[in-house]
XYZ file of C-alpha atoms in Angstrom:
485
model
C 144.718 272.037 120.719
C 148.119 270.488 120.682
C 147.217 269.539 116.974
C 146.748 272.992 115.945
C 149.925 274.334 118.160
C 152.027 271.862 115.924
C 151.013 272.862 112.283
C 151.105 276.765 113.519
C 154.966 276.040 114.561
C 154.903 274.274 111.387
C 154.290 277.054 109.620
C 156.138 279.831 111.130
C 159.408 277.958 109.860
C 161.249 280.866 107.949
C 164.112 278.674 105.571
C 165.712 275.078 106.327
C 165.060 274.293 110.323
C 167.564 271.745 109.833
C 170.792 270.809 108.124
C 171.215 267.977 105.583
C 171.263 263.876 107.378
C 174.384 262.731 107.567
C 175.643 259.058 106.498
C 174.139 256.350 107.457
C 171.846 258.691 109.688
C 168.448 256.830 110.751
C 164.921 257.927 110.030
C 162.767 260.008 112.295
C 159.380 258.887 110.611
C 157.962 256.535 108.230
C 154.527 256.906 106.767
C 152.601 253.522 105.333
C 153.778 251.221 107.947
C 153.133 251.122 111.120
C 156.801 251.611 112.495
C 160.107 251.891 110.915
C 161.287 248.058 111.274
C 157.735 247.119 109.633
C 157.432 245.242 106.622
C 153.913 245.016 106.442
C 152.051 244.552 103.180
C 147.966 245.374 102.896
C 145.890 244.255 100.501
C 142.709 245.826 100.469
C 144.748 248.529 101.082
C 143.855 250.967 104.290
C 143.624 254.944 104.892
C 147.338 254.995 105.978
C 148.953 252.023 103.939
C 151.328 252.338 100.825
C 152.163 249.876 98.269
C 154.687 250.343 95.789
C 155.361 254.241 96.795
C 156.450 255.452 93.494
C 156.408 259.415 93.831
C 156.045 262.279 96.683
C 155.800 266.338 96.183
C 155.001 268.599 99.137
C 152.912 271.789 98.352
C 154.805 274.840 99.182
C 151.714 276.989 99.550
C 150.326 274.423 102.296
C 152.592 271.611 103.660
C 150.700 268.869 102.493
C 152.429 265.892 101.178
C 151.437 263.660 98.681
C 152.236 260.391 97.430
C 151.826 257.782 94.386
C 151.059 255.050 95.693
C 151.130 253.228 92.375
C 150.210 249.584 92.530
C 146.891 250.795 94.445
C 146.738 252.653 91.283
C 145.851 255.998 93.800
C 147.487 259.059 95.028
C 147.457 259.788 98.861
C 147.055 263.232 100.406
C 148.658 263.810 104.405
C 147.801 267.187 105.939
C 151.084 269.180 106.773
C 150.982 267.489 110.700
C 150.113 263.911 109.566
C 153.190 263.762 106.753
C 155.541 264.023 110.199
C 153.933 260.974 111.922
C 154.098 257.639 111.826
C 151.717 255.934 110.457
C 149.473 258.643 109.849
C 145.706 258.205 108.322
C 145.605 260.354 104.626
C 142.952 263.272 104.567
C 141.853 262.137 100.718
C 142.638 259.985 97.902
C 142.930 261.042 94.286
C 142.527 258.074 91.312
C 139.896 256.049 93.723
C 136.410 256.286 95.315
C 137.200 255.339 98.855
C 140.619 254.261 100.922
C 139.970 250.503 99.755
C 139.719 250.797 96.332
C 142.770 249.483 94.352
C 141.475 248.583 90.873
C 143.557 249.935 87.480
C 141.361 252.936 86.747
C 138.448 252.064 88.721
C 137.598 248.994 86.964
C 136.852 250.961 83.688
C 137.795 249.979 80.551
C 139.105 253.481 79.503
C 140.748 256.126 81.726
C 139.080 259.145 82.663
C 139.447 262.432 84.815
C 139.219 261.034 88.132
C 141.125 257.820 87.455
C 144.455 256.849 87.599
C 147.049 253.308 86.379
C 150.468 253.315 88.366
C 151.272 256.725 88.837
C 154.548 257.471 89.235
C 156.746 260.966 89.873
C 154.683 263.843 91.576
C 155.708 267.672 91.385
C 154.068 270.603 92.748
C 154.158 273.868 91.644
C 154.693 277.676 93.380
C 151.050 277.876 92.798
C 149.588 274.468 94.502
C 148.812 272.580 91.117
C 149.867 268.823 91.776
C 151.258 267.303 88.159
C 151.342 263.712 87.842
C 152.712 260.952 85.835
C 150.233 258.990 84.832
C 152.266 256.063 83.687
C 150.319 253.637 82.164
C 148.198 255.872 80.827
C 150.795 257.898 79.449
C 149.708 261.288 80.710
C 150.325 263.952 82.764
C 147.272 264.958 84.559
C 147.318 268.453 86.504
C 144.845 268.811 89.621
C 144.625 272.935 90.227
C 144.171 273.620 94.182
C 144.959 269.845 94.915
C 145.472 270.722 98.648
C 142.093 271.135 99.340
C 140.099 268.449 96.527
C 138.026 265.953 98.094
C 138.626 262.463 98.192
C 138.098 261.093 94.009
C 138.346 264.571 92.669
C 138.698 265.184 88.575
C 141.741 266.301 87.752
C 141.801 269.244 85.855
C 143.878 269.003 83.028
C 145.623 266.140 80.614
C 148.628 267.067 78.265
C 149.604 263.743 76.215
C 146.276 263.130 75.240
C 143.258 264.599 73.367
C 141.147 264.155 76.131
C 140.712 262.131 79.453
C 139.599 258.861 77.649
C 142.370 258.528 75.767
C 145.877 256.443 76.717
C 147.128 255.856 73.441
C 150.755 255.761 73.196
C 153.243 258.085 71.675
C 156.203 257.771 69.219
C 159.329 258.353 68.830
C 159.296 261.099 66.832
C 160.688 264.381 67.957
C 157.237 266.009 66.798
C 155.178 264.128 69.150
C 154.259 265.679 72.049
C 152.732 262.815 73.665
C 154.495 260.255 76.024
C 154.461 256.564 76.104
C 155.122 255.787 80.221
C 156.021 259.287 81.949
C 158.331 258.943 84.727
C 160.511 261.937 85.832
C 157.933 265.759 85.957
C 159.281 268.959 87.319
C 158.376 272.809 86.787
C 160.254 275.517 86.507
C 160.447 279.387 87.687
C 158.637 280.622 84.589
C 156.017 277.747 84.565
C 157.494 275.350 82.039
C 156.454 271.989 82.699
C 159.278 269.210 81.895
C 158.105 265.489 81.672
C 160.714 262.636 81.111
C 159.629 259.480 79.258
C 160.673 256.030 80.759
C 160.379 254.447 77.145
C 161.218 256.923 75.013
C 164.470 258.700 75.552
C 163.263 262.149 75.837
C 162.876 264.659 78.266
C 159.713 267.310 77.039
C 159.579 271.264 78.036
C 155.667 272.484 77.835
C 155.738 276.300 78.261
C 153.183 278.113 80.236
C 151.874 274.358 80.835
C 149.048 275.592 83.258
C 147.832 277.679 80.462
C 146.932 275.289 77.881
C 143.988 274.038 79.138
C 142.031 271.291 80.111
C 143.754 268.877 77.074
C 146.545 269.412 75.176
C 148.423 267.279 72.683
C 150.241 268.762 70.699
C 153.718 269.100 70.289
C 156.335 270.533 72.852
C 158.362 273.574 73.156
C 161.572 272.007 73.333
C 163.229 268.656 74.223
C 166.405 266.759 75.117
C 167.591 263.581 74.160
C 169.457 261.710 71.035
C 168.116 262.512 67.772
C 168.711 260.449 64.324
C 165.819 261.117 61.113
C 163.477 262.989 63.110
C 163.115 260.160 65.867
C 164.913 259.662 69.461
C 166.777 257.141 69.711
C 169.110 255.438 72.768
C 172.484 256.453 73.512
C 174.011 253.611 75.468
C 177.479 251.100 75.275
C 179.513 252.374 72.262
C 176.735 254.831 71.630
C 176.846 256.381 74.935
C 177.583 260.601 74.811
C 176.651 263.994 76.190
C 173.403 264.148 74.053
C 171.517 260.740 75.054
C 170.146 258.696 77.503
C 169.173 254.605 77.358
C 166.478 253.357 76.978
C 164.413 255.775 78.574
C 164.590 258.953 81.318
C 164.051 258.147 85.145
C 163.743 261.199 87.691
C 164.364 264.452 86.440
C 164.499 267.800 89.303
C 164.904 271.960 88.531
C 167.423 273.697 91.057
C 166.995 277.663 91.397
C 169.037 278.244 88.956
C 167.536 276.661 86.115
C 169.514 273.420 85.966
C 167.785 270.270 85.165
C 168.705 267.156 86.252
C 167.895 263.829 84.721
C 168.481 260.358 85.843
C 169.855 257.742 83.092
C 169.090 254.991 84.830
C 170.484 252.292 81.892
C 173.565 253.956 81.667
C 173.764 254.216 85.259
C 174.231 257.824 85.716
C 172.910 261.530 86.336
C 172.729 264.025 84.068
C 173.290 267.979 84.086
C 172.022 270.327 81.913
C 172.585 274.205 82.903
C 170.258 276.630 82.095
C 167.855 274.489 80.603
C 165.237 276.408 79.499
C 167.378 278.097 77.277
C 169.191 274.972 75.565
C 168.881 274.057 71.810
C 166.689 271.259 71.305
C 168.726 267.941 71.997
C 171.770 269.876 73.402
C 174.519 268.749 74.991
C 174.542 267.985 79.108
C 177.235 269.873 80.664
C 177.934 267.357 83.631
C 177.638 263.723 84.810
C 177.626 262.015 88.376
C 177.897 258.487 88.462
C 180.292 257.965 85.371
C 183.952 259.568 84.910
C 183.108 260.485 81.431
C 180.111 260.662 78.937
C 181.125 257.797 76.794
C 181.134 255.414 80.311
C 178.122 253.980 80.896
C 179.791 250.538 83.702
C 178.767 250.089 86.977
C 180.228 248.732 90.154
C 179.776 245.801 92.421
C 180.091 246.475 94.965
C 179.291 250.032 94.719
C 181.687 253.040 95.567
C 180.948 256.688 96.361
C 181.101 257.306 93.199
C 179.333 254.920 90.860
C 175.280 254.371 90.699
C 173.176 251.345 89.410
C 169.948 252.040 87.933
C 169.679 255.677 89.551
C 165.638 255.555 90.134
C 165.387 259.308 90.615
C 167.279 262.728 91.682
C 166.335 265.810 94.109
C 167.956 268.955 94.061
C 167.405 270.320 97.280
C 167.567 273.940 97.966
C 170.847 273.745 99.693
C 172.755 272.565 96.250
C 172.535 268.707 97.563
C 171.893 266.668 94.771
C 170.007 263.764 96.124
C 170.035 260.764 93.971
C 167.881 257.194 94.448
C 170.517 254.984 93.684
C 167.846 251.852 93.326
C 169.519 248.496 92.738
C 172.275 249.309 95.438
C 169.161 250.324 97.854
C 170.538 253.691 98.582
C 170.446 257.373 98.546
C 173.325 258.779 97.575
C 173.837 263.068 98.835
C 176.212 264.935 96.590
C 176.792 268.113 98.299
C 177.274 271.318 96.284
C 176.707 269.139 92.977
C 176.375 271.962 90.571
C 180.259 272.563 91.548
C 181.356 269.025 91.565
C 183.304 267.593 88.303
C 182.496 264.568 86.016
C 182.252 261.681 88.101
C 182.739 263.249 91.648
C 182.228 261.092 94.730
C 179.131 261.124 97.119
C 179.417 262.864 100.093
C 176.428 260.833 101.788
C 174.931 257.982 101.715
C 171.573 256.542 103.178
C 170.284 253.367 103.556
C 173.182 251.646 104.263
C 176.074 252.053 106.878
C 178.975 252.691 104.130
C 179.710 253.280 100.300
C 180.370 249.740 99.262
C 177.474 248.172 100.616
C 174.359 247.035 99.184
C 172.673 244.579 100.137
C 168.666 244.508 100.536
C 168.529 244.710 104.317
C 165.860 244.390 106.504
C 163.917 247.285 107.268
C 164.775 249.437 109.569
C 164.995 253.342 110.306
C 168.632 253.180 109.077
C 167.416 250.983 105.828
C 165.608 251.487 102.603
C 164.909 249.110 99.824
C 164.670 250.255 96.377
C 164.204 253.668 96.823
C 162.368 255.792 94.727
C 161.984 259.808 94.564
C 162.958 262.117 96.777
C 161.561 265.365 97.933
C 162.762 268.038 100.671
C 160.024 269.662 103.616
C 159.680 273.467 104.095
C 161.963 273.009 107.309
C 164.111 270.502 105.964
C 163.740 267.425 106.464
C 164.165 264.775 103.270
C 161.330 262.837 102.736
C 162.324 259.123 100.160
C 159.513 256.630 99.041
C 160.376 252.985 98.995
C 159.363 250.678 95.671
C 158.074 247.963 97.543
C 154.835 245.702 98.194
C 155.411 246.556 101.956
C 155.508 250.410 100.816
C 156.740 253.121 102.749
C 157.901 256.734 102.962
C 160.831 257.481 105.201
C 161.320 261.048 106.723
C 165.050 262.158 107.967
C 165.727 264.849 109.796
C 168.575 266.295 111.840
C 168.361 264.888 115.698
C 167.485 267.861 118.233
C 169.973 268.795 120.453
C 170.527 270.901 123.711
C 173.705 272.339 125.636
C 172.941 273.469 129.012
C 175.220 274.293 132.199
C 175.622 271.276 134.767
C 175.647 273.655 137.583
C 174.828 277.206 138.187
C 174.811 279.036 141.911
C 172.208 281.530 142.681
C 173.336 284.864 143.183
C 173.190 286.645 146.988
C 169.496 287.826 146.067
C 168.111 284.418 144.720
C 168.666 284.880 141.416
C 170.216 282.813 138.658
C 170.846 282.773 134.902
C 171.265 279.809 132.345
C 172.478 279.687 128.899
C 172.525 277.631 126.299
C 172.251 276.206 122.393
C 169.785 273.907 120.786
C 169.870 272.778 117.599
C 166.844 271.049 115.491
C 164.459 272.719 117.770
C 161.990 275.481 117.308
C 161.225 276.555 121.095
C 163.134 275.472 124.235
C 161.217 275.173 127.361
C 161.673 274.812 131.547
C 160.385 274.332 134.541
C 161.204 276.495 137.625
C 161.324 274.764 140.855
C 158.197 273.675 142.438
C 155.866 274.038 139.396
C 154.561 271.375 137.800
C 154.428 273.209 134.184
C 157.022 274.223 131.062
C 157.428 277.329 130.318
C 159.464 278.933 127.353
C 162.647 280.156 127.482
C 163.495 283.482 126.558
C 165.447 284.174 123.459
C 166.292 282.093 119.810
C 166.764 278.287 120.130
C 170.228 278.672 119.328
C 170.997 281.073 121.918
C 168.502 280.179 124.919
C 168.381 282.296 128.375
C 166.365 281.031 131.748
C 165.674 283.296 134.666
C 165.030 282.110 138.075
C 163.873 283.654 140.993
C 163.735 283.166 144.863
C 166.087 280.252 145.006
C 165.735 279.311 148.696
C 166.288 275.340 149.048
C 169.908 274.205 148.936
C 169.947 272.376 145.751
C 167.106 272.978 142.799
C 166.693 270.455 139.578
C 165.712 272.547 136.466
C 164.695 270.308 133.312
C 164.902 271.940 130.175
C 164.196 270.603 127.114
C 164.222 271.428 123.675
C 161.060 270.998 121.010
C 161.380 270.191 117.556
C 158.519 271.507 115.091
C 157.406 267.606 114.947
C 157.516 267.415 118.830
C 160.792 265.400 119.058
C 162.656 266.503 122.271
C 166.540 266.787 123.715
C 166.651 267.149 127.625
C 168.857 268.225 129.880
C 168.785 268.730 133.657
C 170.634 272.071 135.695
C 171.415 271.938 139.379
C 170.586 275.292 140.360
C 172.027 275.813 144.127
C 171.485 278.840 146.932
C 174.013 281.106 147.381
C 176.627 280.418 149.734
């Protein structure tokens, strides 16, 4: 019962529950360890282990996270309750037969629907389809309904390839539609799929992508990246412009408004390219984080607010936070209002370590994170970043839960008294009356909380009250309720 209570406040969460972590903020959660100091690595793995966390995507119709856990070559599915807990089991596996299963496409010497060789980034669309980056078998496999597959489920549909046997890899040529190690995947509001390539400078746009059916290789719709005789090629040093990226694409993420942004993780930089559906082929990006300038592709050490080393992967979250894995300087950098900021503007935030100019690889902990990979935001809020480690992990943060209550209140001539108060991070707020033994609910929002007590008779009463997150983390106070006078 207090299962089911949890994923029904779960999802009755109208918006953002919470507002974005602040720097140096510590973890609430962690998923494939078995705390957040942990540094454990499995191998066989286990039902709730991680190795090498390369990817995560939530499913907006459902909750449900999943994650690429790519060196077990295998993608891991938590129901919408378990992706809040630590150390939660998985409800099913995609790319294996069973939870200890950890061979490169099942032992097979070709790939096939229901197999899988380091995946990588994850997306999910409006409609529940799960796209993945199949990297070393450079494809993008789509799994329709992949909230409620069983465990070792076929995917449904490969684009990259002529069928689900094939891994052969593309060119460089901008007619190719094929990919040689997928990394970044993200779809957009009209249902164009856009797949970065690690090795190949280019980012792909697929229209309609759910549409062409169960294989498709054939070229794409449109593309960015560098383009000299018909073939991409890398932008970097001397080279280095608006047009280009390195050696190859990292992360890419959609915002509502049709921006894309793309990590450049040799040039050590982000990317912004407005309205991107609408873009001439290999047009120009319109903005850059991480550099002052298009033609600077240096980094920093040690690092500053504004400077990135081998950015793994960015986010835009729905409140116009650009979240960006900032990889070799083991942090996550938060660049609020981003679409607004100028070439080369300073983070506002920064995870995973206590200031800008530190980065060190420090030992786990709930205010650490090691090579850090992509980053995706919950229904109510919370950020969810997956760690690119043997001792894998996914951390969750999420604002703390707070409560302001009165210290004292006197009854009134009949008995009666009235508190009032503010929570914040919580979805109910709950007390208990004098002599029970039970909570109940307060009356009224969480942010604007009243309790009403009756028959106050003994000279001085203790009311608890606490507040409830949707995940069941608590703030407490305690009101001394006295008699009248």
């Amino acid at each position: 019962m207090r299962l089911v209570s949890l994923a029904l406040a779960f999802f009755t969460v109208n918006g953002p529950l919470s507002a974005r972590p602040k720097t140096h903020d510590a973890a609430v959660s962690v998923l494939g360890q078995v705390g957040l100091a942990s540094e454990t690595g499995y191998d066989p793995p286990t039902v709730a282990s991680l190795d090498n966390a390369d990817g995560v995507a939530i499913d907006p119709t459902t909750g449900k996270l999943f994650v690429s856990d790519s060196e077990n070559h295998r993608i891991l599915r938590f129901s919408a309750v378990a992706a809040y807990r630590t150390n939660a089991s998985a409800e099913a596996v995609f790319g294996q037969a069973d939870f200890v299963s950890q061979q490169t496409n099942r032992g097979r010497t070709k790939p096939d629907a229901n197999t899988l060789s380091n995946p990588s980034s994850l997306c999910c669309d409006a409609q529940g389809r799960l796209w993945v980056c199949d990297y070393n078998n450079a494809r993008v496999l789509r799994y329709d309904g992949a909230s409620f597959k069983a465990s070792g489920a076929a995917a449904d549909g490969v684009i990259g390839q002529i069928d689900f046997e094939n891994s052969d890899p593309a060119t460089a040529q901008t007619n190719d539609g094929g990919f040689q190690n997928p990394s970044g995947i993200a779809v957009d509001a009209a249902g164009a799929l856009w797949v970065a390539d690690a090795s190949i400078p280019k980012i792909l746009r697929f229209d309609a992508a759910a549409s062409l059916g169960s294989n498709y290789n054939g070229a794409a719709d449109g593309y960015l990246g560098k383009v000299d005789s018909g073939n991409f090629v890398v932008s970097t040093g001397a080279t280095a412009d608006a047009k280009g990226f390195g050696s190859g694409v990292g992360g890419i993420s959609l915002d509502a408004a049709g921006r894309l942004w793309a990590s450049d993780p040799t040039n050590n930089r982000i990317l912004r390219f407005d309205d991107a559906a609408n873009k001439a082929d290999g047009a120009d990006a319109d903005g850059v984080l991480g550099q002052p300038d298009f033609s600077t592709v240096t980094y920093l050490d040690p690092p500053t607010a504004a400077t990135m080393s081998s950015p793994y992967s960015v986010t835009a979250a729905p409140d116009g936070t650009a979240w960006v894995s900032d990889f070799v300087n083991h942090r996550i950098l938060g660049f609020v209002d981003a679409a607004n900021r100028g070439n080369g503007a300073p983070a506002d935030i920064v995870l995973g370590q206590p200031d800008f100019a530190t980065n060190g690889e420090l030992p786990n902990s709930a205010r650490t994170i090691k090579a850090p990979t992509q980053v995706v935001i919950g229904r109510e809020g919370s950020l969810f970043a997956a760690q690119f480690r043997a001792e894998g992990l996914v951390k969750r943060w999420s604002d703390p839960v707070t409560i302001s209550a009165p210290r004292s209140v006197r009854a009134t001539k009949r008995g009666t008294a009235v508190l009032r108060g503010t929570a914040i991070g919580a979805v109910r707020v709950e007390f208990r009356p004098p002599g029970s033994t039970g909570y109940r609910r307060a009356a009224g929002r969480p942010t604007a909380w009243t309790v009403s007590l009756r028959r106050i008779r003994r000279p001085v009463n203790l009311v608890p009250i606490r507040a409830v997150a949707f995940d069941d983390r608590t703030a407490a106070a305690r009101v001394t309720v006295r008699k009248p006078r």
